[in-house]
Short mmCIF file of N, CA and C in Angstrom, two decimals:
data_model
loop_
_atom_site.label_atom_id
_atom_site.label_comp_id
_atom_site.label_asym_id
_atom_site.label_seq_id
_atom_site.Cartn_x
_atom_site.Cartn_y
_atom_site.Cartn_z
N UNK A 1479 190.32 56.83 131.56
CA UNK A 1479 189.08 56.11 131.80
C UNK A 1479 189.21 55.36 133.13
N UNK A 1480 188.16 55.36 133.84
CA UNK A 1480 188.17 54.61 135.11
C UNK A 1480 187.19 53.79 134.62
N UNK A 1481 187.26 52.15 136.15
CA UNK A 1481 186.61 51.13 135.95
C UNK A 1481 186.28 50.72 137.04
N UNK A 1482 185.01 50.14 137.42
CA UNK A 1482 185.41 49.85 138.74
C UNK A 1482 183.91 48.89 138.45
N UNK A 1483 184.35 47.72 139.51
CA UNK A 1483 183.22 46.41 139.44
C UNK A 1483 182.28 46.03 141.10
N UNK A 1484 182.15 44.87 140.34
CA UNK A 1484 181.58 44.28 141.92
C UNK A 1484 182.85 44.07 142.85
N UNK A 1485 183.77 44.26 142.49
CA UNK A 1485 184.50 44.16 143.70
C UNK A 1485 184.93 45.30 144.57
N UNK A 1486 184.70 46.45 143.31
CA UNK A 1486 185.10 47.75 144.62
C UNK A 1486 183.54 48.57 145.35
N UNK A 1487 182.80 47.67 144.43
CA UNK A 1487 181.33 48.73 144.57
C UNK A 1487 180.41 47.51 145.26
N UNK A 1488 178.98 48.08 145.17
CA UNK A 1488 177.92 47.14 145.30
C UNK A 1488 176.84 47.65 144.66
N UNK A 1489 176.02 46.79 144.06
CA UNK A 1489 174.79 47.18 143.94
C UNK A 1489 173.69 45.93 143.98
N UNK A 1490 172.63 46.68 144.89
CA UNK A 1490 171.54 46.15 144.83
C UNK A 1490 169.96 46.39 144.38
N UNK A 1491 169.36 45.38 144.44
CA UNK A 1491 167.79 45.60 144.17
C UNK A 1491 166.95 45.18 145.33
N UNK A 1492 165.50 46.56 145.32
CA UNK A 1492 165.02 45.83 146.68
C UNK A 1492 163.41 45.89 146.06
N UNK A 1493 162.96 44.72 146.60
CA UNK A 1493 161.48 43.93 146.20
C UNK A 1493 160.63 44.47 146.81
N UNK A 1494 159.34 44.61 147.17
CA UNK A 1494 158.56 44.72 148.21
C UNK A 1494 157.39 43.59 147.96
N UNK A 1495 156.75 43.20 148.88
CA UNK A 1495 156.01 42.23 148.49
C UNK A 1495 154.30 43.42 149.11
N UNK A 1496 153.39 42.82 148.25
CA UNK A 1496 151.66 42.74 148.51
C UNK A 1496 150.81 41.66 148.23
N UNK A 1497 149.92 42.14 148.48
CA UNK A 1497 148.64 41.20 148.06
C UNK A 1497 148.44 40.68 149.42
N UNK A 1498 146.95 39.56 149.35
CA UNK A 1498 146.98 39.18 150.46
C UNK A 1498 147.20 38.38 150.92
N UNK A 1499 148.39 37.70 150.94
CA UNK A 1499 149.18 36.71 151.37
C UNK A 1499 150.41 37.19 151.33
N UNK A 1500 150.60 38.32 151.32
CA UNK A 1500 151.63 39.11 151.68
C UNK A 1500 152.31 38.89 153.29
N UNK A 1501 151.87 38.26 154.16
CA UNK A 1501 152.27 38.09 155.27
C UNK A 1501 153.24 36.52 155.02
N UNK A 1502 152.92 36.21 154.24
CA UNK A 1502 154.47 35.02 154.56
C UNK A 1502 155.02 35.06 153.04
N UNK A 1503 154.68 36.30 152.78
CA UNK A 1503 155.98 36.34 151.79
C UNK A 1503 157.26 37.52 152.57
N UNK A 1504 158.22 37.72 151.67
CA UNK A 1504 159.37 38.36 151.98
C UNK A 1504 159.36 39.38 150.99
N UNK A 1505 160.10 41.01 151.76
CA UNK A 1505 160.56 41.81 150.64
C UNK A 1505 162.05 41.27 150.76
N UNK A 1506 162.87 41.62 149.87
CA UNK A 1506 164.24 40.96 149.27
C UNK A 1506 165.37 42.29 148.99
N UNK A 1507 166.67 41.77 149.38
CA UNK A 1507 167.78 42.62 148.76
C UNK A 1507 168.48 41.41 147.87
N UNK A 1508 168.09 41.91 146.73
CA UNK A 1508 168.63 41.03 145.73
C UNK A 1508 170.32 42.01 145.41
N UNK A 1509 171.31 41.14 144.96
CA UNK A 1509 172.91 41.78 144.65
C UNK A 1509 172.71 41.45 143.24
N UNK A 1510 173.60 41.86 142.75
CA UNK A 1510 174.08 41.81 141.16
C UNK A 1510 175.43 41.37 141.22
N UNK A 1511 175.68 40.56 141.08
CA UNK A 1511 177.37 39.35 141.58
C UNK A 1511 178.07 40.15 140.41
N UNK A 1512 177.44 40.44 139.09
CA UNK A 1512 178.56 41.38 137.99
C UNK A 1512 178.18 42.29 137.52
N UNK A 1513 178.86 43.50 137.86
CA UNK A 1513 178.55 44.23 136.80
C UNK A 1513 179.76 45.71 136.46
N UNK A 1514 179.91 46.70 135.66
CA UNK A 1514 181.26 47.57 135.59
C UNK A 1514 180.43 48.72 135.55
N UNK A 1515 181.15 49.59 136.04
CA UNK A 1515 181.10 51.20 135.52
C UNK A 1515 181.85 52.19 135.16
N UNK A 1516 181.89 52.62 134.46
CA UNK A 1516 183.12 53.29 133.81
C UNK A 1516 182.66 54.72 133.59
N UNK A 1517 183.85 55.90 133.60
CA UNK A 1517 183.64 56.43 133.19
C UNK A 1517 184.83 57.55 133.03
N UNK A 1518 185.22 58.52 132.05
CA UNK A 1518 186.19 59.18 131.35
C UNK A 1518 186.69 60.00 132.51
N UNK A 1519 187.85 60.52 131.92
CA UNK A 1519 188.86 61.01 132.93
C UNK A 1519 188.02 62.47 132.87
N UNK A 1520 187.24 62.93 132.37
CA UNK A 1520 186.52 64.32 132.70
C UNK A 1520 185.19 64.03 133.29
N UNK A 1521 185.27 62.86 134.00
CA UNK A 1521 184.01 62.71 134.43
C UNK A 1521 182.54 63.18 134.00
N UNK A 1522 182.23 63.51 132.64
CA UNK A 1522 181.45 63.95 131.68
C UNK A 1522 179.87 62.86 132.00
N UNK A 1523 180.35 61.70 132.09
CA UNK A 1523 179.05 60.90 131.95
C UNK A 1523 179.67 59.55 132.27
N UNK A 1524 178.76 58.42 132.48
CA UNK A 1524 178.79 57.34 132.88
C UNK A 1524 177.95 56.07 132.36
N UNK A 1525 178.84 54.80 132.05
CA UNK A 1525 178.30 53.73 131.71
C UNK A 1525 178.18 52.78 132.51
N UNK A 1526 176.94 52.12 133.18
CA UNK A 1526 176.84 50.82 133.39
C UNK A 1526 177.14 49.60 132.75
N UNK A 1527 176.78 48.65 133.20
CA UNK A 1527 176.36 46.99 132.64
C UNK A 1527 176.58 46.09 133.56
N UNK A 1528 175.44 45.98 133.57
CA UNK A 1528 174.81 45.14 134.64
C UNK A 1528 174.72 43.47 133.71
N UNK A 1529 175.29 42.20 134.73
CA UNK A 1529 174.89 41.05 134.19
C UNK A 1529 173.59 40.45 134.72
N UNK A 1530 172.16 40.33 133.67
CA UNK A 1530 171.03 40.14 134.53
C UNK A 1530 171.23 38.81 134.76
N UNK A 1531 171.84 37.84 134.54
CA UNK A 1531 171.81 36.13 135.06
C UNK A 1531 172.49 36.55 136.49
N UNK A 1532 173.16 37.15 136.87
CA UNK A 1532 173.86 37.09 138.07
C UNK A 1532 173.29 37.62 139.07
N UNK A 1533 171.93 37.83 139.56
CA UNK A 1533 171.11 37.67 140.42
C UNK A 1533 170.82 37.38 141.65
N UNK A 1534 171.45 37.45 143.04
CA UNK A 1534 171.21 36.40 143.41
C UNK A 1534 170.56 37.15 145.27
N UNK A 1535 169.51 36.45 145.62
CA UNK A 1535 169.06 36.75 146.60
C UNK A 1535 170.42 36.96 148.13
N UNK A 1536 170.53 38.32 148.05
CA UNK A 1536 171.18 38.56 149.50
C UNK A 1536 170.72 37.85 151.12
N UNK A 1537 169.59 38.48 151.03
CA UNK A 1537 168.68 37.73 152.39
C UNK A 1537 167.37 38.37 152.02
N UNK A 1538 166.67 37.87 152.99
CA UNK A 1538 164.90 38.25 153.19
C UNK A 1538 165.30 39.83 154.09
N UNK A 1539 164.03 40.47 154.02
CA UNK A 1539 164.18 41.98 154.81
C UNK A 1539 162.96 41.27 155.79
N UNK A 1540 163.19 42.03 156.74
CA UNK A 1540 161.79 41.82 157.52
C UNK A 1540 162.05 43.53 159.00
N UNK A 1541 160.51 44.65 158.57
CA UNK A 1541 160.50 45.35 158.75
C UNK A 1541 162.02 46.33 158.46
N UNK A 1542 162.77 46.10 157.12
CA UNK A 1542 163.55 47.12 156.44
C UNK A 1542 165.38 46.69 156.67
N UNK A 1543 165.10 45.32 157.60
CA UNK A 1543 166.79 44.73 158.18
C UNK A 1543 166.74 43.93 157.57
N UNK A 1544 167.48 43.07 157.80
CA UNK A 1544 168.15 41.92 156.58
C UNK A 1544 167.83 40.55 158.11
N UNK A 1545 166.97 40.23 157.57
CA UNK A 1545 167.10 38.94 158.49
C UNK A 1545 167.22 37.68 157.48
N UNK A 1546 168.57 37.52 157.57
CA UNK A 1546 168.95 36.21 156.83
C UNK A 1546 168.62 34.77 157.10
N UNK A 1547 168.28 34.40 158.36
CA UNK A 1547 167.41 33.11 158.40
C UNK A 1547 166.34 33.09 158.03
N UNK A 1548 165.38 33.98 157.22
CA UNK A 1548 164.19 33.83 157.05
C UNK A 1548 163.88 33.14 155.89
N UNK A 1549 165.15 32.76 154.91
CA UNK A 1549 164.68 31.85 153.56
C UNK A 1549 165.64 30.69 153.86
N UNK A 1550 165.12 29.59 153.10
CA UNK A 1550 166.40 28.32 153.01
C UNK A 1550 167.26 28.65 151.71
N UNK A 1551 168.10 28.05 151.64
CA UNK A 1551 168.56 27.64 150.70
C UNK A 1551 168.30 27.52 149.33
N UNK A 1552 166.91 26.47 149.65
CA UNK A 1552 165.95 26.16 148.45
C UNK A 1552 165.30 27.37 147.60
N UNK A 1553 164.58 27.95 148.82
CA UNK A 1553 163.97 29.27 148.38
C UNK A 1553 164.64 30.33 147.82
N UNK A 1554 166.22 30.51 148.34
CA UNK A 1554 166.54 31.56 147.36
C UNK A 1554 166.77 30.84 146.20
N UNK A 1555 166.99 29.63 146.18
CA UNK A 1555 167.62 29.37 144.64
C UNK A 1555 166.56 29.58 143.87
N UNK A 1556 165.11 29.23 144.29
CA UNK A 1556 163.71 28.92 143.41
C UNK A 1556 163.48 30.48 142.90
N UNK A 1557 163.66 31.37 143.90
CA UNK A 1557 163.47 33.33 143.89
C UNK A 1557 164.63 33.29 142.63
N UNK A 1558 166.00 32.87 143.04
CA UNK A 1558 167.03 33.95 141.84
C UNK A 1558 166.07 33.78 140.72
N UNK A 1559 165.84 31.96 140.60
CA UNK A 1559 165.57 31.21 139.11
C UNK A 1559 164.77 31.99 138.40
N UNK A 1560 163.72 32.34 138.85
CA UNK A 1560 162.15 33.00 139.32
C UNK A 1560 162.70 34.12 138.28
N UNK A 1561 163.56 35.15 138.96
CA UNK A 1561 163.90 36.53 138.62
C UNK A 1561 164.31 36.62 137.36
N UNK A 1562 165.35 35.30 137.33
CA UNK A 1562 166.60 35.49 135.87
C UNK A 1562 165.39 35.09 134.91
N UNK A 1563 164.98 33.93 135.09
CA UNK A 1563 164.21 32.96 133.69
C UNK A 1563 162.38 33.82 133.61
N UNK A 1564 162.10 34.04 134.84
CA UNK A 1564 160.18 34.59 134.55
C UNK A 1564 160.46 35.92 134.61
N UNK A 1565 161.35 36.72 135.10
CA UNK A 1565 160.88 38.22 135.34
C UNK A 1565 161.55 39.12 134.32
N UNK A 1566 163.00 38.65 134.42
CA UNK A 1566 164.02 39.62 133.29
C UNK A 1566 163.87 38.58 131.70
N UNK A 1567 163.97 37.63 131.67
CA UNK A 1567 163.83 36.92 130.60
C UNK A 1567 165.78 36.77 130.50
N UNK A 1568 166.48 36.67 130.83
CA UNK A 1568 167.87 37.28 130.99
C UNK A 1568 168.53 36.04 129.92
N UNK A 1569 167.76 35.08 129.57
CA UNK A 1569 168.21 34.48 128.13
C UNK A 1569 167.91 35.42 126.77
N UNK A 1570 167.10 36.35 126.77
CA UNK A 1570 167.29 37.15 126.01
C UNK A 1570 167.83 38.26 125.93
N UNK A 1571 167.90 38.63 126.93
CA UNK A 1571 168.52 40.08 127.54
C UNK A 1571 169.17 39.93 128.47
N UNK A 1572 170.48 39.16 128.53
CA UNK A 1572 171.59 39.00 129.16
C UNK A 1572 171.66 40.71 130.24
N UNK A 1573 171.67 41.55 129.46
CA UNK A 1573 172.98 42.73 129.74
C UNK A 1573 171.84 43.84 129.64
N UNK A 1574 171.57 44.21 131.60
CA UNK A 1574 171.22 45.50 131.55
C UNK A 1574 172.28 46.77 131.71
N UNK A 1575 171.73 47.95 130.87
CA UNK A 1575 172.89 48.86 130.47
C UNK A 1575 172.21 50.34 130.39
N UNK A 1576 173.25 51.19 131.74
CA UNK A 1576 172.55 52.60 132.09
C UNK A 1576 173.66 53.43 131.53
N UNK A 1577 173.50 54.46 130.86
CA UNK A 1577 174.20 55.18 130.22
C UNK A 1577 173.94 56.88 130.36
N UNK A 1578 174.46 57.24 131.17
CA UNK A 1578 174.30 58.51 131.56
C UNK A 1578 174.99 59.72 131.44
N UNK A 1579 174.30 61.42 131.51
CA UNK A 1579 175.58 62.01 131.68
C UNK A 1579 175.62 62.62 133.17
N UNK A 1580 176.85 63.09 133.62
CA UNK A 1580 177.20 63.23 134.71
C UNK A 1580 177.38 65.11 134.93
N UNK A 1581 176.44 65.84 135.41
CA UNK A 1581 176.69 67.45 135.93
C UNK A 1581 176.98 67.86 136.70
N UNK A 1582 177.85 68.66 137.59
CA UNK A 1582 178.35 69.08 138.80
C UNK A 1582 178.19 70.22 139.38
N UNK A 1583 178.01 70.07 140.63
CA UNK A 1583 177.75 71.37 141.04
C UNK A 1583 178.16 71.34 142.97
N UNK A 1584 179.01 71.93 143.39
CA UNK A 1584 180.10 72.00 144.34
C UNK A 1584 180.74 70.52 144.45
N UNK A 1585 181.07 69.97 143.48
CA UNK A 1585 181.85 68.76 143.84
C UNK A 1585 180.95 67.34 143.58
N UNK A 1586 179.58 67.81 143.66
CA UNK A 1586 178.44 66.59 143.86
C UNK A 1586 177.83 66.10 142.39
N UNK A 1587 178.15 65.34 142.51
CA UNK A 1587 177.68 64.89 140.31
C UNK A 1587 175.74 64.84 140.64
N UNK A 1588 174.98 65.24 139.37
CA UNK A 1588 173.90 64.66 139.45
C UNK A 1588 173.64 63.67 138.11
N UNK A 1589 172.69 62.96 138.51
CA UNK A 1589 172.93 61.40 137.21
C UNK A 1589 171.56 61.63 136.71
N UNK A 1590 171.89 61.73 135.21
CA UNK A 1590 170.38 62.10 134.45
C UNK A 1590 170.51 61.23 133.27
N UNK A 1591 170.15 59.63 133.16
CA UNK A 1591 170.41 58.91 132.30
C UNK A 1591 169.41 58.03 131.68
N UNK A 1592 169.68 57.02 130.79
CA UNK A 1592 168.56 55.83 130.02
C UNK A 1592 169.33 54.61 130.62
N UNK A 1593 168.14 53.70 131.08
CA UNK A 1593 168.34 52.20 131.56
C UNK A 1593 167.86 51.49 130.08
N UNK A 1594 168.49 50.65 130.06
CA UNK A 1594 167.54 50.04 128.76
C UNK A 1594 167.89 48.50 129.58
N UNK A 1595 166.84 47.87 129.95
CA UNK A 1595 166.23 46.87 130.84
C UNK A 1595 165.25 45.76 129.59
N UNK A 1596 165.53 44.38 129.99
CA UNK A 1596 164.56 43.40 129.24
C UNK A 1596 164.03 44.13 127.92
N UNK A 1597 164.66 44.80 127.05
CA UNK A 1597 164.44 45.37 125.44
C UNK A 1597 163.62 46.17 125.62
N UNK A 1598 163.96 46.97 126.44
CA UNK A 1598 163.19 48.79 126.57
C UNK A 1598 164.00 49.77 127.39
N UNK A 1599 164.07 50.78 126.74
CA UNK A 1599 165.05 51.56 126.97
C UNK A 1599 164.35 53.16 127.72
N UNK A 1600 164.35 53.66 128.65
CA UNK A 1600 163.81 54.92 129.88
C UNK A 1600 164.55 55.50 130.41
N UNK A 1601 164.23 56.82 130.57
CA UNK A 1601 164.55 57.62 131.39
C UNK A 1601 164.68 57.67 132.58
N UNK A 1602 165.96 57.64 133.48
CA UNK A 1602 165.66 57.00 134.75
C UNK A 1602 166.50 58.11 135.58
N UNK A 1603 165.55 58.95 137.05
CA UNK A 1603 166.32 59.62 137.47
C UNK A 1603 167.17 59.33 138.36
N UNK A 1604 167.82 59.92 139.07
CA UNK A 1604 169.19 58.67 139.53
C UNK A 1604 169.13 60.25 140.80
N UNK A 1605 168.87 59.97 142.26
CA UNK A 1605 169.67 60.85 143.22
C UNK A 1605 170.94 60.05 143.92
N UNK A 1606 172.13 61.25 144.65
CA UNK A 1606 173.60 60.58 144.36
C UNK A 1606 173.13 61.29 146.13
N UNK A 1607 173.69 60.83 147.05
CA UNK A 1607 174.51 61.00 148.17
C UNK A 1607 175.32 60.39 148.69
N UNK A 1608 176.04 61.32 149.69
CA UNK A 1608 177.71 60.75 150.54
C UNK A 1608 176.64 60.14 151.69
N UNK A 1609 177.32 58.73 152.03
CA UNK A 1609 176.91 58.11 153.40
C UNK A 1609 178.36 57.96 154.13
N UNK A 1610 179.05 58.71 154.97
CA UNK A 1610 179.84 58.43 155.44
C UNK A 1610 180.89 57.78 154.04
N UNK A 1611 181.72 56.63 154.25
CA UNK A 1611 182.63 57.15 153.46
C UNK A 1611 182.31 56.59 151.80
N UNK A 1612 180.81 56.42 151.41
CA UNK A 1612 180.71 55.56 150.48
C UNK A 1612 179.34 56.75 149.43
N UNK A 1613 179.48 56.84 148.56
CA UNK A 1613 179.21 57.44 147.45
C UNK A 1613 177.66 56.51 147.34
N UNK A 1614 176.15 57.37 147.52
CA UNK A 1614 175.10 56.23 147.44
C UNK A 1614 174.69 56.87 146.08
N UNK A 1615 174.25 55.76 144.66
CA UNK A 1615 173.03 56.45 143.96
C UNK A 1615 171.94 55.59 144.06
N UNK A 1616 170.68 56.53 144.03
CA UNK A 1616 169.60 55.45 144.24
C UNK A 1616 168.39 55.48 142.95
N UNK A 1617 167.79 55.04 142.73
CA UNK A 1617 166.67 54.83 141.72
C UNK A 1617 165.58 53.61 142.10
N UNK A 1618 164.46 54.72 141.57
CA UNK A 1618 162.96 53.60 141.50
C UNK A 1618 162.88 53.18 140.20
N UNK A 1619 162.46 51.71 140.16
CA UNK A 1619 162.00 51.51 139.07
C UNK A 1619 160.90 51.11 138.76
N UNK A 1620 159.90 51.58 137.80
CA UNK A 1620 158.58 50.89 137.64
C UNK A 1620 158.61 49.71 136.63
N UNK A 1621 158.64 48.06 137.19
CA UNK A 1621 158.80 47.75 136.27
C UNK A 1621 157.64 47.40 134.77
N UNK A 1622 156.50 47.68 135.14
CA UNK A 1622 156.06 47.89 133.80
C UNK A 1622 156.54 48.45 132.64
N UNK A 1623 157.14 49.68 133.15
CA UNK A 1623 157.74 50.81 131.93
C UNK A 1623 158.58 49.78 131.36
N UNK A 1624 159.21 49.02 131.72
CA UNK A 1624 160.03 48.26 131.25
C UNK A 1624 159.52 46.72 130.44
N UNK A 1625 158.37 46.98 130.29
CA UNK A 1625 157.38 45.23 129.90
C UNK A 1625 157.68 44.16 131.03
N UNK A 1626 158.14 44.45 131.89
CA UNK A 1626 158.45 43.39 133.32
C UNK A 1626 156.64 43.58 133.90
N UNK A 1627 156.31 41.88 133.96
CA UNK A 1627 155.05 42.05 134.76
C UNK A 1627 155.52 41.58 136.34
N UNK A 1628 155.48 42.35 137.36
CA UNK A 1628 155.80 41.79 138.57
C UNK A 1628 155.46 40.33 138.80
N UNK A 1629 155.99 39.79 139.16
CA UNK A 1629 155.97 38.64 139.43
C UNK A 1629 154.91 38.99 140.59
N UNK A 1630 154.17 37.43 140.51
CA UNK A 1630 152.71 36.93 141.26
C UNK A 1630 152.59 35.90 141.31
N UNK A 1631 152.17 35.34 142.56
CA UNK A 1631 151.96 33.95 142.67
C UNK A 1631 150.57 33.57 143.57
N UNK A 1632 149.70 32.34 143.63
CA UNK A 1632 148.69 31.89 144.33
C UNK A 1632 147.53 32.85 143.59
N UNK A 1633 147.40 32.86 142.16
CA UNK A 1633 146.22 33.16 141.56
C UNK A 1633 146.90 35.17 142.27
N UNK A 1634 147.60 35.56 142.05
CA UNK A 1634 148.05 36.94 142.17
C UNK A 1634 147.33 37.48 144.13
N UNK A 1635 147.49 36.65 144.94
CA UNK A 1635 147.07 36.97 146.31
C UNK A 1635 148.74 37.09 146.93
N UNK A 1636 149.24 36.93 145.91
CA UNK A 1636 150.84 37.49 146.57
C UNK A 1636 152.00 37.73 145.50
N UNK A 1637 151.90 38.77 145.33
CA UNK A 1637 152.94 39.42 144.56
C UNK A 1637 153.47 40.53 144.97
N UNK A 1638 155.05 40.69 144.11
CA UNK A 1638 155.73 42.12 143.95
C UNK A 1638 155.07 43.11 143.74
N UNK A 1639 155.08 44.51 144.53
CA UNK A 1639 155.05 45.69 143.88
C UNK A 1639 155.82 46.04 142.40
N UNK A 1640 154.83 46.92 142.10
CA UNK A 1640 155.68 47.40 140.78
C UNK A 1640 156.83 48.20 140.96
N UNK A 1641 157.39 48.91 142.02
CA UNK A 1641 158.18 49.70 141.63
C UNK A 1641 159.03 48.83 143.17
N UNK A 1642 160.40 48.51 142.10
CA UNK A 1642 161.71 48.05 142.88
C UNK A 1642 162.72 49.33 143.24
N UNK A 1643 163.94 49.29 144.46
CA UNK A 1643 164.41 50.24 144.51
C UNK A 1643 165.75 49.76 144.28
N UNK A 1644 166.79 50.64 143.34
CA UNK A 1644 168.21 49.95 142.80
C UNK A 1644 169.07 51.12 143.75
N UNK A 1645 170.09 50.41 144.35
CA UNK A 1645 171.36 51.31 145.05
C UNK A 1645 172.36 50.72 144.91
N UNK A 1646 173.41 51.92 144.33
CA UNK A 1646 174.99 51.21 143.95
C UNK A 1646 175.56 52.40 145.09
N UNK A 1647 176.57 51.49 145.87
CA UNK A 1647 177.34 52.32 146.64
C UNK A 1647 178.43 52.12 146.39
N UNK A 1648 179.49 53.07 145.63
CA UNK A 1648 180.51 53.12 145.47
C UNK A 1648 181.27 53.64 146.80
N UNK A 1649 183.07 53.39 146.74
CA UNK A 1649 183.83 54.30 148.09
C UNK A 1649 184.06 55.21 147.35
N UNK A 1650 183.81 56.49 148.54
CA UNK A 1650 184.53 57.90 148.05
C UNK A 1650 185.43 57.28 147.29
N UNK A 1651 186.35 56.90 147.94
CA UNK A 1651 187.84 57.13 147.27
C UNK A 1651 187.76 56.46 145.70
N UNK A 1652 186.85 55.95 144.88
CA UNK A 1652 186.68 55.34 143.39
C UNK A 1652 185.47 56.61 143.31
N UNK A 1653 185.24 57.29 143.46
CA UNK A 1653 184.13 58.33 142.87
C UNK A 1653 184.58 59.10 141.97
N UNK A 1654 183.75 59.19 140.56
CA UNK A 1654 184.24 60.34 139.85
C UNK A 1654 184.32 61.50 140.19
N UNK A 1655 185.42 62.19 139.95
CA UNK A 1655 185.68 63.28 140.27
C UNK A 1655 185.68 64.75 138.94
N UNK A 1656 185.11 65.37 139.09
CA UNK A 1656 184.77 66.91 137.89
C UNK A 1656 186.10 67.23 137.91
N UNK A 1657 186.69 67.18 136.90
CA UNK A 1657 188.23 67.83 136.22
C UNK A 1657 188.08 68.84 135.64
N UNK A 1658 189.02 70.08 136.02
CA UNK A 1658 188.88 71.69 134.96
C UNK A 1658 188.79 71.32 133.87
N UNK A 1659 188.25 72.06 133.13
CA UNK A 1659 188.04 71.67 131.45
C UNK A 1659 189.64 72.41 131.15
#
């Protein structure tokens, strides 16, 4: 069995903002400070678990870069709070958890698994590419499917899109690897 965490990997979430006051809001790369993935020495399939309290705003994006002076302090703390306590409910649902199986074909796994997010559980398709030396998977999520109402604020003249984008980049060198049967 392999294991591997926030310390050999990363994963993030990315926001987009609308409405019309969408101009002084921010889209966001939110991190996940914990979470594991594991998976068997035949590389067959794969488990997440994600900690949803551990949340925490990376920086503001502005036109798709990370411009990190664009929030204070204050503001990310008010955004994580925002996310953990109004959006995930993450006092009830601590622990999001993707459980997948893993198919191969010249070396390249494809990920065809269930997220089960804030007490609902979906089908979520997962595409995998090499970026130079780091293993990307990526996924949309709609969060309705999930009972998540995007967060909205100023009578809803500025809110989240519904669909967030999740990327875990593992290093080659921790990637599962397809073993002869």
């Amino acid at each position: 069995m392999t294991r591997i965490t926030e310390r050999e990997a990363r994963c993030s979430v990315f926001t987009f903002k609308e409405g019309l006051l969408s101009a002084v809001a921010h889209d966001l790369e939110i991190e996940v400070g914990r979470f594991s993935i594991e998976w068997p020495d035949d590389a067959s399939r794969l488990t997440a678990e994600l900690d949803a309290r551990s949340l925490h705003v990376r920086h503001a994006l502005h036109d798709g870069r990370p411009a990190p002076s664009a929030l204070s302090e204050r503001d990310r703390r008010k955004i994580e709070q925002n996310i953990v306590e109004e959006v995930l409910h993450a006092s009830r649902h601590p622990t999001i958890r993707f459980e997948a199986s893993l198919a191969w074909s010249g070396g390249k796994p494809t990920i065809e698994g269930t997220l089960s997010l804030a007490g609902r559980s979906r089908s979520v398709p997962v595409s995998v590419t090499q970026e130079g030396t780091e293993l990307v998977a990526r996924a949309t999520l709609h969060q309705p499917d999930f009972g998540i109402t995007p967060y909205s604020a100023m009578l809803g003249t500025l809110k989240i899109k519904p669909d967030v984008k999740v990327e875990v980049r593992v290093p080659v060198a921790h990637r599962p690897v397809e073993r002869a049967a």
